[in-house]
Structures are given as C-alpha cells and as structure tokens.
PDB file of C-alpha atoms in Angstrom:
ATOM      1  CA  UNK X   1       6.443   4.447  -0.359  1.00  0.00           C
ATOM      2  CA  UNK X   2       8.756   6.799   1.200  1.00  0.00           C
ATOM      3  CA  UNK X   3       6.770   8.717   4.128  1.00  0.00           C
ATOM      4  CA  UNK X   4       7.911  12.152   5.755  1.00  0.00           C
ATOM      5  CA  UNK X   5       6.911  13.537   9.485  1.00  0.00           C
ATOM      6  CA  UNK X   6       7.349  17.364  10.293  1.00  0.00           C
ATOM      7  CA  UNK X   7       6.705  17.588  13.738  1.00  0.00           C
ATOM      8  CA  UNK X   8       6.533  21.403  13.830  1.00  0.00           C
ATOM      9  CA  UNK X   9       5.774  23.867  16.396  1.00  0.00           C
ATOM     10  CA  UNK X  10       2.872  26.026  15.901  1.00  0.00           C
ATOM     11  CA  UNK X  11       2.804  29.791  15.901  1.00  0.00           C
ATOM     12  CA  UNK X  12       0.189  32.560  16.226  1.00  0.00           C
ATOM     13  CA  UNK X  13       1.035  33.704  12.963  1.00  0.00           C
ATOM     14  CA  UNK X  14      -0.368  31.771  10.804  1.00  0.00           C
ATOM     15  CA  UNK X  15       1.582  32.435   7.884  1.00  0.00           C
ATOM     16  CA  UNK X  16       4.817  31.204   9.964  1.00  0.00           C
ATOM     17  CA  UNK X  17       3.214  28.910   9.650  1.00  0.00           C
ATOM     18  CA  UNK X  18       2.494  28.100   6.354  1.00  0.00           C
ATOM     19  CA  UNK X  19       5.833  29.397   5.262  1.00  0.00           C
ATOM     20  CA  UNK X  20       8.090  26.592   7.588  1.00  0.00           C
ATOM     21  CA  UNK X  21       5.434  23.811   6.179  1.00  0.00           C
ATOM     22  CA  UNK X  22       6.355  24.829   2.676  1.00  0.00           C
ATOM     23  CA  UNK X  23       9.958  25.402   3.490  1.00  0.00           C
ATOM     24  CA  UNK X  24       9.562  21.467   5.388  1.00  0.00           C
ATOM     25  CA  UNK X  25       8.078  19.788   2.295  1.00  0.00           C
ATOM     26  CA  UNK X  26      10.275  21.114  -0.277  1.00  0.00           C
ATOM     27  CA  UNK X  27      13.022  19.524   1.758  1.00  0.00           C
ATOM     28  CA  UNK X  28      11.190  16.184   2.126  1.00  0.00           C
ATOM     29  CA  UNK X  29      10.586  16.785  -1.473  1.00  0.00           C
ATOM     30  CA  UNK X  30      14.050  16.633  -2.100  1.00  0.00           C
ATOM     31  CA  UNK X  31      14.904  13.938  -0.182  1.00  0.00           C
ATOM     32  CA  UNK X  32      12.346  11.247  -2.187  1.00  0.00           C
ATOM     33  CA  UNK X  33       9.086  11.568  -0.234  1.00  0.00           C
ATOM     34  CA  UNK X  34       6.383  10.501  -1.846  1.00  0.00           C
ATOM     35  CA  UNK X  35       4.144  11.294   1.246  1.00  0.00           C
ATOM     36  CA  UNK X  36       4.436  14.316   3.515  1.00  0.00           C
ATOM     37  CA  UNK X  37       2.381  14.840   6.850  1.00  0.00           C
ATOM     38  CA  UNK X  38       1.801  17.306   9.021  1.00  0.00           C
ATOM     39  CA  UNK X  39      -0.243  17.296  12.849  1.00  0.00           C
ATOM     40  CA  UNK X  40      -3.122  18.441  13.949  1.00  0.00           C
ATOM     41  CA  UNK X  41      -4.483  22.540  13.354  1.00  0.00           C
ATOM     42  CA  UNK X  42      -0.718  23.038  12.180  1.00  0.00           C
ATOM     43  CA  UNK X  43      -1.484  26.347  11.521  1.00  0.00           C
ATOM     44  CA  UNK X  44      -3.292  27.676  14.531  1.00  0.00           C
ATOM     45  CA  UNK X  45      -2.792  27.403  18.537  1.00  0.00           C
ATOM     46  CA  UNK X  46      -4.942  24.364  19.383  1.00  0.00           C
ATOM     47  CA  UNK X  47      -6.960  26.209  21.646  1.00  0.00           C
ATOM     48  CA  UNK X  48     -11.003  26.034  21.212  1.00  0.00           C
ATOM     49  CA  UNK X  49     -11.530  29.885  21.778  1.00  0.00           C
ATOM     50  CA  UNK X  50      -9.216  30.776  18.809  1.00  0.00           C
ATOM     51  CA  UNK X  51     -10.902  28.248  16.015  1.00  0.00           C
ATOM     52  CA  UNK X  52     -13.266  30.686  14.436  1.00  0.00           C
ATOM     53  CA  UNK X  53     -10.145  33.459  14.512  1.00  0.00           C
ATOM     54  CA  UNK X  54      -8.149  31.429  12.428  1.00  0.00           C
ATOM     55  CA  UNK X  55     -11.047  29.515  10.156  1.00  0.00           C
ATOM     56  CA  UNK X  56     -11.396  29.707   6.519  1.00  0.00           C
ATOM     57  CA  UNK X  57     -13.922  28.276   4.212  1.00  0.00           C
ATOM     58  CA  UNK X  58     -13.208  25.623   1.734  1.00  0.00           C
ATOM     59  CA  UNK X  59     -10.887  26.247  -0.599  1.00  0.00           C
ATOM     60  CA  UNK X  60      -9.664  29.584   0.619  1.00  0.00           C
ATOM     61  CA  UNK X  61      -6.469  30.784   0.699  1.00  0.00           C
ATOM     62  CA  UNK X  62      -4.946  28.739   3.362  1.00  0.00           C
ATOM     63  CA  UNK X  63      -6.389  25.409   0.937  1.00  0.00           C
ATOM     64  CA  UNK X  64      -5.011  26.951  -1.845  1.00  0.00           C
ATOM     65  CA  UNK X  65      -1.814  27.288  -0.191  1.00  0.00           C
ATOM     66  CA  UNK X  66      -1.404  23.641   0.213  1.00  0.00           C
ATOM     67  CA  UNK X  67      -2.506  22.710  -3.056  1.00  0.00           C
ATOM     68  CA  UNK X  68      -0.162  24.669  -4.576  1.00  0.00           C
ATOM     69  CA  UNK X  69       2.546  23.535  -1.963  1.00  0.00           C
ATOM     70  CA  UNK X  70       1.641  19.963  -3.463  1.00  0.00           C
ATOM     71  CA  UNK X  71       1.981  20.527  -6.784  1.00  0.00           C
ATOM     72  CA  UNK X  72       5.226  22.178  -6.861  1.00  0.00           C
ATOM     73  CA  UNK X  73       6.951  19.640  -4.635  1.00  0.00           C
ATOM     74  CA  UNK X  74       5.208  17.051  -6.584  1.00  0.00           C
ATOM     75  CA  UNK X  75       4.432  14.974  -3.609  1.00  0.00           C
ATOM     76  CA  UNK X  76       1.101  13.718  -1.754  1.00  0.00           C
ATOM     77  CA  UNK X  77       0.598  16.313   0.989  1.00  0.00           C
ATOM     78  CA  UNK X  78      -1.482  15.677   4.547  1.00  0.00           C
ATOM     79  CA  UNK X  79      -1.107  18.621   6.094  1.00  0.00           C
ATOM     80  CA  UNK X  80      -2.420  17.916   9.302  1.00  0.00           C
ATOM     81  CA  UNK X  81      -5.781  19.899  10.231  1.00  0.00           C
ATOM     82  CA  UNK X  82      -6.855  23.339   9.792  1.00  0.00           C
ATOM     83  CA  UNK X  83      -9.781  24.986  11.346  1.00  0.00           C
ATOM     84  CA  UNK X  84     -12.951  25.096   8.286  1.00  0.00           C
ATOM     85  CA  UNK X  85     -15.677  26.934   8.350  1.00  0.00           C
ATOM     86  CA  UNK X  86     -19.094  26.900   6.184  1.00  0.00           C
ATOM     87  CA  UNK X  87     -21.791  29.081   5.123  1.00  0.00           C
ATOM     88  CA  UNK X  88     -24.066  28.816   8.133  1.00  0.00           C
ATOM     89  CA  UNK X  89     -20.942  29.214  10.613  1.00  0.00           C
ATOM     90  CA  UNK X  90     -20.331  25.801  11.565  1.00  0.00           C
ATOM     91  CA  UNK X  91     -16.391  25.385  12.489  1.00  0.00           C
ATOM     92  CA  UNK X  92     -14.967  22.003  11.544  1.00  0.00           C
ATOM     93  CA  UNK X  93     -11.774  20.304  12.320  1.00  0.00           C
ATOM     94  CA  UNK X  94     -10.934  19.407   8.653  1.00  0.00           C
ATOM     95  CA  UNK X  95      -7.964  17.006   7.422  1.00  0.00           C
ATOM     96  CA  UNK X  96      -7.554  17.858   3.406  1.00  0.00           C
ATOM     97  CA  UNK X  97      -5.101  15.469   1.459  1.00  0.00           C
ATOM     98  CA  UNK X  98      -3.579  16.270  -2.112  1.00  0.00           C
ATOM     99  CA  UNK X  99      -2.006  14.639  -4.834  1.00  0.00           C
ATOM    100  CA  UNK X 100       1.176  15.285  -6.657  1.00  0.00           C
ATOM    101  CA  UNK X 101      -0.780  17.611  -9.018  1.00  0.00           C
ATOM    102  CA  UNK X 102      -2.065  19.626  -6.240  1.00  0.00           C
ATOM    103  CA  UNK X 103      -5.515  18.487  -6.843  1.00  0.00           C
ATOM    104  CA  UNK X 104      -7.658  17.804  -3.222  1.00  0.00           C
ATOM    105  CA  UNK X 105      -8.374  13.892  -3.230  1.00  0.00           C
ATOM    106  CA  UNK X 106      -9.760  13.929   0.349  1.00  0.00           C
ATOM    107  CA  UNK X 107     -11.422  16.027   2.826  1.00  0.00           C
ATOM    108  CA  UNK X 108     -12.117  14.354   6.567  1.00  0.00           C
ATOM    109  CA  UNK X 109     -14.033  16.233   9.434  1.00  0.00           C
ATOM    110  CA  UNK X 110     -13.343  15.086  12.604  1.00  0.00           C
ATOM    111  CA  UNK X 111     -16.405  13.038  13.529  1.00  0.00           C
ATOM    112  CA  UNK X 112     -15.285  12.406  17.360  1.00  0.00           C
ATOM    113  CA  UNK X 113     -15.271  15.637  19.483  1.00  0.00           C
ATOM    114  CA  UNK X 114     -12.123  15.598  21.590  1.00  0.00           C
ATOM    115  CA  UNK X 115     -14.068  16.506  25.127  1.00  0.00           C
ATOM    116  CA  UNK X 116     -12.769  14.819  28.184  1.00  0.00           C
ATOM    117  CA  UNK X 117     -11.975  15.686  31.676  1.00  0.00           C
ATOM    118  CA  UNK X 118      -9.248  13.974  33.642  1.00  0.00           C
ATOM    119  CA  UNK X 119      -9.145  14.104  37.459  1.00  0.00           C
ATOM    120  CA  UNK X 120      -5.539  16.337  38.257  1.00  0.00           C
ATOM    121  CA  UNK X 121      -5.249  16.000  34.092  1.00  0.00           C
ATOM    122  CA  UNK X 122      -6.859  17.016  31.299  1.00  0.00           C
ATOM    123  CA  UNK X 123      -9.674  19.300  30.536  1.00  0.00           C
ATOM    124  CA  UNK X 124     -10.709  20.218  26.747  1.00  0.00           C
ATOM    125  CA  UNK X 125     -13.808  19.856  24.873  1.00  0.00           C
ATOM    126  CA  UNK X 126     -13.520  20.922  21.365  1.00  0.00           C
ATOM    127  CA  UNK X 127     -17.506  20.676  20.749  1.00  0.00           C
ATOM    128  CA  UNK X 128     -17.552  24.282  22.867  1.00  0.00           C
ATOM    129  CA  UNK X 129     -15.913  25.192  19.107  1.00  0.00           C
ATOM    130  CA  UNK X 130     -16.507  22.855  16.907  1.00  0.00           C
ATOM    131  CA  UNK X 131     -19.084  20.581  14.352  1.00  0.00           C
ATOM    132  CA  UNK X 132     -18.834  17.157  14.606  1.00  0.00           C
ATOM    133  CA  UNK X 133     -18.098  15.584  10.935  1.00  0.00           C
ATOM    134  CA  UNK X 134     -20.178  12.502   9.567  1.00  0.00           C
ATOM    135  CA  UNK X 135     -18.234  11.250   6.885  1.00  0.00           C
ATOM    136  CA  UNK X 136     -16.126   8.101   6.725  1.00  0.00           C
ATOM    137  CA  UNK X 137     -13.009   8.665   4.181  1.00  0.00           C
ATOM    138  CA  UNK X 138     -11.450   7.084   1.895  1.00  0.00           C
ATOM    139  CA  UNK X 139      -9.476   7.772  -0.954  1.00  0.00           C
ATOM    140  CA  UNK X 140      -7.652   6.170  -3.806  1.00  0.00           C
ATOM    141  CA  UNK X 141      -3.276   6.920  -4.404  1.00  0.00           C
ATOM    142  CA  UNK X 142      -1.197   5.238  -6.625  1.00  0.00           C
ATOM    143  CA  UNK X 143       0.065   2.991  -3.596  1.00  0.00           C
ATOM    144  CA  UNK X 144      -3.439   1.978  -3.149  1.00  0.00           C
ATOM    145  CA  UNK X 145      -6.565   3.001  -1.243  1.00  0.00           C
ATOM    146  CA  UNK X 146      -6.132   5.687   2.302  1.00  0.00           C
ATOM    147  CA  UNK X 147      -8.445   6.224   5.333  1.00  0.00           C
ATOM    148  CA  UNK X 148      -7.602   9.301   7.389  1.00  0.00           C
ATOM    149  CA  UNK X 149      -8.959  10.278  10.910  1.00  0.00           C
ATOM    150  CA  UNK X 150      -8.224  12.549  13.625  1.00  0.00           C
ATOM    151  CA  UNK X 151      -6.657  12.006  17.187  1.00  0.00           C
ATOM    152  CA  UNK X 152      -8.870  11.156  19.276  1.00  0.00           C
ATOM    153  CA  UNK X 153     -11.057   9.604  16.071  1.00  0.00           C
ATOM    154  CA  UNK X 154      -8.260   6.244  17.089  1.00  0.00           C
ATOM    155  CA  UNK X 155     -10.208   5.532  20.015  1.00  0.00           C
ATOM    156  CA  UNK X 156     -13.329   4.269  18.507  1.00  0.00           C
ATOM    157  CA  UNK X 157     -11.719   1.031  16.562  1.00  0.00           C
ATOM    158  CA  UNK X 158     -15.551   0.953  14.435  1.00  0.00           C
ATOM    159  CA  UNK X 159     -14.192   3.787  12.327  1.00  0.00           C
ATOM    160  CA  UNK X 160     -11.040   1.764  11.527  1.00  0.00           C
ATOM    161  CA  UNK X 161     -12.452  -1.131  10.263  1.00  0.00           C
ATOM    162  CA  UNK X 162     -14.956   1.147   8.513  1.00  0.00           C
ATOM    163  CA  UNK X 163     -12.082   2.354   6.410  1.00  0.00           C
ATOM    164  CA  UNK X 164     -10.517  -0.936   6.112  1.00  0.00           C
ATOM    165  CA  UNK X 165     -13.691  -2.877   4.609  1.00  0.00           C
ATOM    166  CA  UNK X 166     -13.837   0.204   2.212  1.00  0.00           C
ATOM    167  CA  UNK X 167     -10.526  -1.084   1.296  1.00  0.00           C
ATOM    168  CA  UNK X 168      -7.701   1.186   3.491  1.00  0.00           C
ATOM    169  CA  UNK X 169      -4.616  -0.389   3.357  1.00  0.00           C
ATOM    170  CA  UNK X 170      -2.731   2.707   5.034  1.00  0.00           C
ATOM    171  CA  UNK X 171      -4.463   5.053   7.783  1.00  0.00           C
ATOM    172  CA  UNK X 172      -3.424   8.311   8.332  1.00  0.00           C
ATOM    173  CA  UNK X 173      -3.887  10.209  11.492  1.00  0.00           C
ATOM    174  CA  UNK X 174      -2.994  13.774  12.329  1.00  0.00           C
ATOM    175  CA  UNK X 175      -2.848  14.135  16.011  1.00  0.00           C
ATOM    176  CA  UNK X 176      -1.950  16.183  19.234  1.00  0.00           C
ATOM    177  CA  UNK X 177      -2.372  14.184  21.780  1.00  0.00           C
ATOM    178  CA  UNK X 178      -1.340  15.169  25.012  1.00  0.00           C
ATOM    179  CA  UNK X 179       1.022  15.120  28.242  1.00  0.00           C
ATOM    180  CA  UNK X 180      -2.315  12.965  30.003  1.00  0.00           C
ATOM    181  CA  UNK X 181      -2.918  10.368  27.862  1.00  0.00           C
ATOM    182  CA  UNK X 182       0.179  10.569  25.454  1.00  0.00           C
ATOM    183  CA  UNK X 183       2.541   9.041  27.246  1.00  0.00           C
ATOM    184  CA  UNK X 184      -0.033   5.780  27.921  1.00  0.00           C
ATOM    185  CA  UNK X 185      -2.275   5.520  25.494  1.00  0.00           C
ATOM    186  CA  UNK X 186      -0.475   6.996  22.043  1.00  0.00           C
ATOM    187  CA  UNK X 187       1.351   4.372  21.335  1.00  0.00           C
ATOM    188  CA  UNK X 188      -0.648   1.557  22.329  1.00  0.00           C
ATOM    189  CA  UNK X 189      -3.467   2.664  20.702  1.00  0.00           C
ATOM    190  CA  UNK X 190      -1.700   3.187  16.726  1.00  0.00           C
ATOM    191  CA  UNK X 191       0.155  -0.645  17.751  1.00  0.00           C
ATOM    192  CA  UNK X 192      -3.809  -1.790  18.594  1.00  0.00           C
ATOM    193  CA  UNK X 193      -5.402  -0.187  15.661  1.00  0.00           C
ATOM    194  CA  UNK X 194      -2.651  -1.207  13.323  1.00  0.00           C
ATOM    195  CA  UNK X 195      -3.019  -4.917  14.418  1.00  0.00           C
ATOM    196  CA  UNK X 196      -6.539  -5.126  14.465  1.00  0.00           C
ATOM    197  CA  UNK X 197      -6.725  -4.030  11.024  1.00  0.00           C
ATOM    198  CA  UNK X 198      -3.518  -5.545   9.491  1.00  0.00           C
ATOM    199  CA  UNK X 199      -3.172  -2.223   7.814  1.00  0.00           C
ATOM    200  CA  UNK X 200      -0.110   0.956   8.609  1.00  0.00           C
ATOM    201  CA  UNK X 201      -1.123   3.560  10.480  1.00  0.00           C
ATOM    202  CA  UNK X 202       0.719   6.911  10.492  1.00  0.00           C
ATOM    203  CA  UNK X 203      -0.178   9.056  13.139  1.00  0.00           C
ATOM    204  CA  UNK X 204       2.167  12.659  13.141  1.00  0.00           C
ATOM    205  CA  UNK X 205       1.909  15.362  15.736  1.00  0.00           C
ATOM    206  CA  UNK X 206       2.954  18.595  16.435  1.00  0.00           C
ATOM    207  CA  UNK X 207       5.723  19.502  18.444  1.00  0.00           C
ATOM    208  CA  UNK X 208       5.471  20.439  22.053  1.00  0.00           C
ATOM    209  CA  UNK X 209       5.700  23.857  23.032  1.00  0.00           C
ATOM    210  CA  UNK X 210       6.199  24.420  26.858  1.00  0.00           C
ATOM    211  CA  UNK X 211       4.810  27.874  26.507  1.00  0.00           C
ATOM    212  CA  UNK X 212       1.599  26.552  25.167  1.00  0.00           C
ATOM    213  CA  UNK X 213      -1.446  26.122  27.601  1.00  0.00           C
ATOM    214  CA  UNK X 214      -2.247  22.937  26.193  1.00  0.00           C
ATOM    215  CA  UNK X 215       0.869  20.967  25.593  1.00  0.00           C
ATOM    216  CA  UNK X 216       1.325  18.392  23.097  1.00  0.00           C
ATOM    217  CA  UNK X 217       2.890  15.263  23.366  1.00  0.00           C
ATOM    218  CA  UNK X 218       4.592  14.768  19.860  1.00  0.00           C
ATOM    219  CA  UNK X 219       5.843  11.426  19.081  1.00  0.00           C
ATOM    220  CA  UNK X 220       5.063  11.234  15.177  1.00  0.00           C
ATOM    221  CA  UNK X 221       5.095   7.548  14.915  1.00  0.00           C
ATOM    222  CA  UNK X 222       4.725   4.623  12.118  1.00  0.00           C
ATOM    223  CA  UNK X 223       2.986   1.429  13.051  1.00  0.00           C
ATOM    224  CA  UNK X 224       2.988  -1.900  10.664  1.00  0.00           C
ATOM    225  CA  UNK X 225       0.613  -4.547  10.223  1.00  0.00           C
ATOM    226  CA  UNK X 226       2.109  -6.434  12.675  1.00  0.00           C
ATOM    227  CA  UNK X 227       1.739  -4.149  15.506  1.00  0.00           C
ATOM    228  CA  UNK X 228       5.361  -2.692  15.237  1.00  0.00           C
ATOM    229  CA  UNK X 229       6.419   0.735  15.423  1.00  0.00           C
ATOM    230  CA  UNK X 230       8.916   1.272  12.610  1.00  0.00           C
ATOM    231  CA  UNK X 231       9.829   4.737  13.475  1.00  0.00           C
ATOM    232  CA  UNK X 232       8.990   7.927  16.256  1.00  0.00           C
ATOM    233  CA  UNK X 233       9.863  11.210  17.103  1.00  0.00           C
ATOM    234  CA  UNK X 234      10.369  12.299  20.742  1.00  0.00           C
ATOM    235  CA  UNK X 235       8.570  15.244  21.718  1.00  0.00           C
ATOM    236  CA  UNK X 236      10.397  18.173  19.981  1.00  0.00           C
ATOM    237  CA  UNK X 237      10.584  19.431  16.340  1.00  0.00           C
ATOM    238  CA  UNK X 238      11.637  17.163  13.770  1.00  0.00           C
ATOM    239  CA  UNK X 239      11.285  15.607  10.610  1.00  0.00           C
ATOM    240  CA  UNK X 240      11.693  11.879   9.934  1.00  0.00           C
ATOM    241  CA  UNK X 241      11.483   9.942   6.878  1.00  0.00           C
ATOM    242  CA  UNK X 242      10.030   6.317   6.827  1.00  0.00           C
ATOM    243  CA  UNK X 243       9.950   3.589   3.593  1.00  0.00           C
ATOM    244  CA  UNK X 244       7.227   1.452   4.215  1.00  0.00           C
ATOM    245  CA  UNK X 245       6.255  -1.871   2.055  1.00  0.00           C
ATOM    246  CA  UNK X 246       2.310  -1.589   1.395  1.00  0.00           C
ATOM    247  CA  UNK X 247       2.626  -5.509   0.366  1.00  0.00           C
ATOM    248  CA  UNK X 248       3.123  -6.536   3.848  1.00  0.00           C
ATOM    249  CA  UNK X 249      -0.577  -5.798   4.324  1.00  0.00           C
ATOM    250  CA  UNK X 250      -1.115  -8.258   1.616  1.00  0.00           C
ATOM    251  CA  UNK X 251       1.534 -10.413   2.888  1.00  0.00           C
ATOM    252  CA  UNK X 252      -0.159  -9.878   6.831  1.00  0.00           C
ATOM    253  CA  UNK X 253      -3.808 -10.580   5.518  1.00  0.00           C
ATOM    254  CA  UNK X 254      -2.883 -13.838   4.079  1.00  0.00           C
ATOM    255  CA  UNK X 255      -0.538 -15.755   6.945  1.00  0.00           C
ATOM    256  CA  UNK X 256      -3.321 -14.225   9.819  1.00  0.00           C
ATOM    257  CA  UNK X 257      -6.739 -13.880   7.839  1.00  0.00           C
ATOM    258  CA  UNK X 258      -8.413 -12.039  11.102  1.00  0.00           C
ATOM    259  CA  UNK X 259     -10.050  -9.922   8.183  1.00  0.00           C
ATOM    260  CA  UNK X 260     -11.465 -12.990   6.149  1.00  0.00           C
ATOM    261  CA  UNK X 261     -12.367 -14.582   9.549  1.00  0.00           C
ATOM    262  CA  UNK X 262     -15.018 -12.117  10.312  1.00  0.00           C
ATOM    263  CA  UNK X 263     -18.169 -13.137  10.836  1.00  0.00           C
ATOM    264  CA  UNK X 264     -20.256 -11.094   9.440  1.00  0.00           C
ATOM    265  CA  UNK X 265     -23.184 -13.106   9.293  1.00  0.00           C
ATOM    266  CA  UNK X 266     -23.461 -12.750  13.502  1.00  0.00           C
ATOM    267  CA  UNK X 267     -22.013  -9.357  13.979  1.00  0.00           C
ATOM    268  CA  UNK X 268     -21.086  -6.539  11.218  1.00  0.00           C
ATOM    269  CA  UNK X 269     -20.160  -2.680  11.509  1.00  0.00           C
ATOM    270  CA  UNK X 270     -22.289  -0.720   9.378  1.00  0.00           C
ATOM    271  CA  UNK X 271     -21.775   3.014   8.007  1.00  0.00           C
ATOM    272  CA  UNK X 272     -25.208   4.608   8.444  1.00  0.00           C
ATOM    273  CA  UNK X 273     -24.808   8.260   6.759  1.00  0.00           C
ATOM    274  CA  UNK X 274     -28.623   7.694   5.406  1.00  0.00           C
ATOM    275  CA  UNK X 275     -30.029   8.148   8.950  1.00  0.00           C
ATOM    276  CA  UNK X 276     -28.106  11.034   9.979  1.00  0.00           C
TER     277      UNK X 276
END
C-alpha cells in the first residue's frame, strides 16, 4: 500500500486551497499512491474564531470537491479536516475519507476538544468553536479495515484500542500539532500508540507557516507495528510517499500476542454510544 503526505500550507482562500490539494493528489496519483492524506482544517486558518466563516454542511461543495478529487485520481483520499456544520449550528471538526470511486466511506468528528494551556506555551481551546464528536470509526478498504482520529484524539490510547478491537489494522491521524508539544510529544506519542496496538499509524500535518498565529509543527510521519518511524517530513511543505506492508501487523500480532494477551475478563474498554 503505497501512502502519500502533502504537508501543505494553508491559505485564507479557501479555494487555494482546494486547488493545490487537487493539483497535490493528481501528482501522488501519478506516482502509484493508493492512499493520499492531507492535515488538519487544510482548508482554513486553524484559528477557533474563523471555524463557522469557513464551515459547510455535509456534503456541500467543499465535500463534493473531494469526492470528485477522489474519483478522478482514482485513489483513497483523507483529506485532513474541514470545519462541518449541521442544522442546529453545531461546528464540528470533521475527518471525511473516500474511496477510489469518490464515494465517502468514513466520516470522524473529533471527539477530544483540543483545549490546553501551557505555562510560557500554549493556549487554544477549540470547544470556544467547536462540538465534540461521539463516534468511534472505522471503516473497511481493500487493504483491510481503518480507524481515523484527530490530533490531539492520540492522547487518549482508549480510543486506539477501540478501533483496533473493531478490527483497525492502519490508523490514520490528521494533525497540527504544535511548536509546544510537537517537538516532545509528536513523535513519541504515534511510536507509543503504534506499539501498543501493533497496528501503523499515519499521522500528516500541515506545514508551518511563520506568519501564522498559531504555528504548526509539521512532521508528517509513518509509524510501524514495531514502534518505528518509517518515514517524516521536517517542518516545511512537502510531499512524501511511503510503501507500507499491512502483513507485518499480522506478522507483529503473532511473534508478540500483547493483543491476544488481554485480559479481558479483569479489565476491558468499552464503547458506550447508548448512554450518551
């Protein structure tokens, strides 16, 4: 499964940006992807104030766009996040994925609201903006079955292994971390998740932009089932193109049965979407 990474900067025009995505993945196209992925709200400044500006409902113009962009290139498209909105108003970070016929075979919201404060860091809280999602995702490809989350979804490892007992044996993560806890925490945390759950994790960013208020650490990056990063971007634009072997997992799962060894009849993570 061949695997492309546009790192791209984002613009306040949003059809820039839609025009360099499809511009990137006819090029991956071309060069064998099978898989193209983009970062986080890749088509709108990551800033909380601006979400509603730039939010469409489902399957507007910006989701036929990609669709579209899918099924010409022939090619599974993750294009990062865009801002979604419903019919009462509620703004959601949403992660769509497509197949190679354009049709939509996933749709994530991000169920972890991104709001921290850092001492001399970091200040954001995306729940001033946005609905929290309650959903756990996964979806079927001819390589096998996908989870997807979103950034700062990675830190809470119970959504992982949600995914992987629904049978994930590839995550994929659009992200912007940034210049705070990137340069600690990003790659440990894909190595960790990856490793814990003996499945790939593909986490892509966008690009930093040191004109941008909040500023994005980049670093697109492939982890394996063994905890090792195959590939990453540094912080700029780019696109990078990764073959990965899904039978590893199998390979992984067999040689270090952590996954088998559970024991479930102590301790278990549950999916409760009937109480919510």
């Amino acid at each position: 499964m061949k695997i492309a990474q546009i790192q791209s900067l984002v613009y306040d025009d949003k059809k820039k940006n839609l025009d360099q995505m499809a511009e990137a993945v006819e090029k991956a196209a071309a060069d064998g992807a099978d898989l193209v992925t983009f970062g986080e709200m890749f088509c709108c400044p990551y800033i909380t104030e601006l979400f509603a500006k730039y939010a469409e409902p489902d399957r507007g113009e910006t989701w036929q766009f990609l669709s579209d962009t899918a099924k010409k290139n022939h090619v599974y498209l993750s294009p990062g996040t865009v801002p979604e909105t419903d019919e009462s108003g509620n703004i959601y970070n949403t992660a769509y994925v497509f197949d190679r016929d354009g049709q939509q075979i996933a749709k994530y919201r991000k169920m972890h609201m991104f709001d921290i404060q850092i001492k001399n860091g970091q200040y954001y809280r995306e729940s001033d903006a946005l609905t929290a999602g309650n959903e756990v995702v996964v979806f079927d490809t001819e390589f096998g079955k996908a989870g997807i989350c979103i950034c700062f979804d990675i830190r809470f490892p119970e959504l992982a292994r949600l995914m992987v007992l629904k049978g994930a044996r590839f995550i994929i993560a659009p992200a912007n971390f940034n210049m705070t806890s990137g340069p600690v925490h990003w790659q440990m945390l894909f190595r960790a998740r990856a490793v814990d759950n003996q499945c790939f994790y593909i986490g892509t960013s966008c690009a930093f932009d040191p004109e941008r208020k909040y500023k994005t650490w980049g670093h697109s990056l492939i982890t394996d089932p063994w905890g090792r990063v195959l590939t990453e971007a540094d912080e700029g634009p780019s696109e990078q193109m990764t073959e990965i072997d899904l039978t590893v997992d199998d390979k992984m799962r067999r040689q270090l049965p952590l996954l088998s060894a559970r024991r479930s009849d102590i301790y278990d993570v549950i999916y409760k979407p009937d109480e919510k």
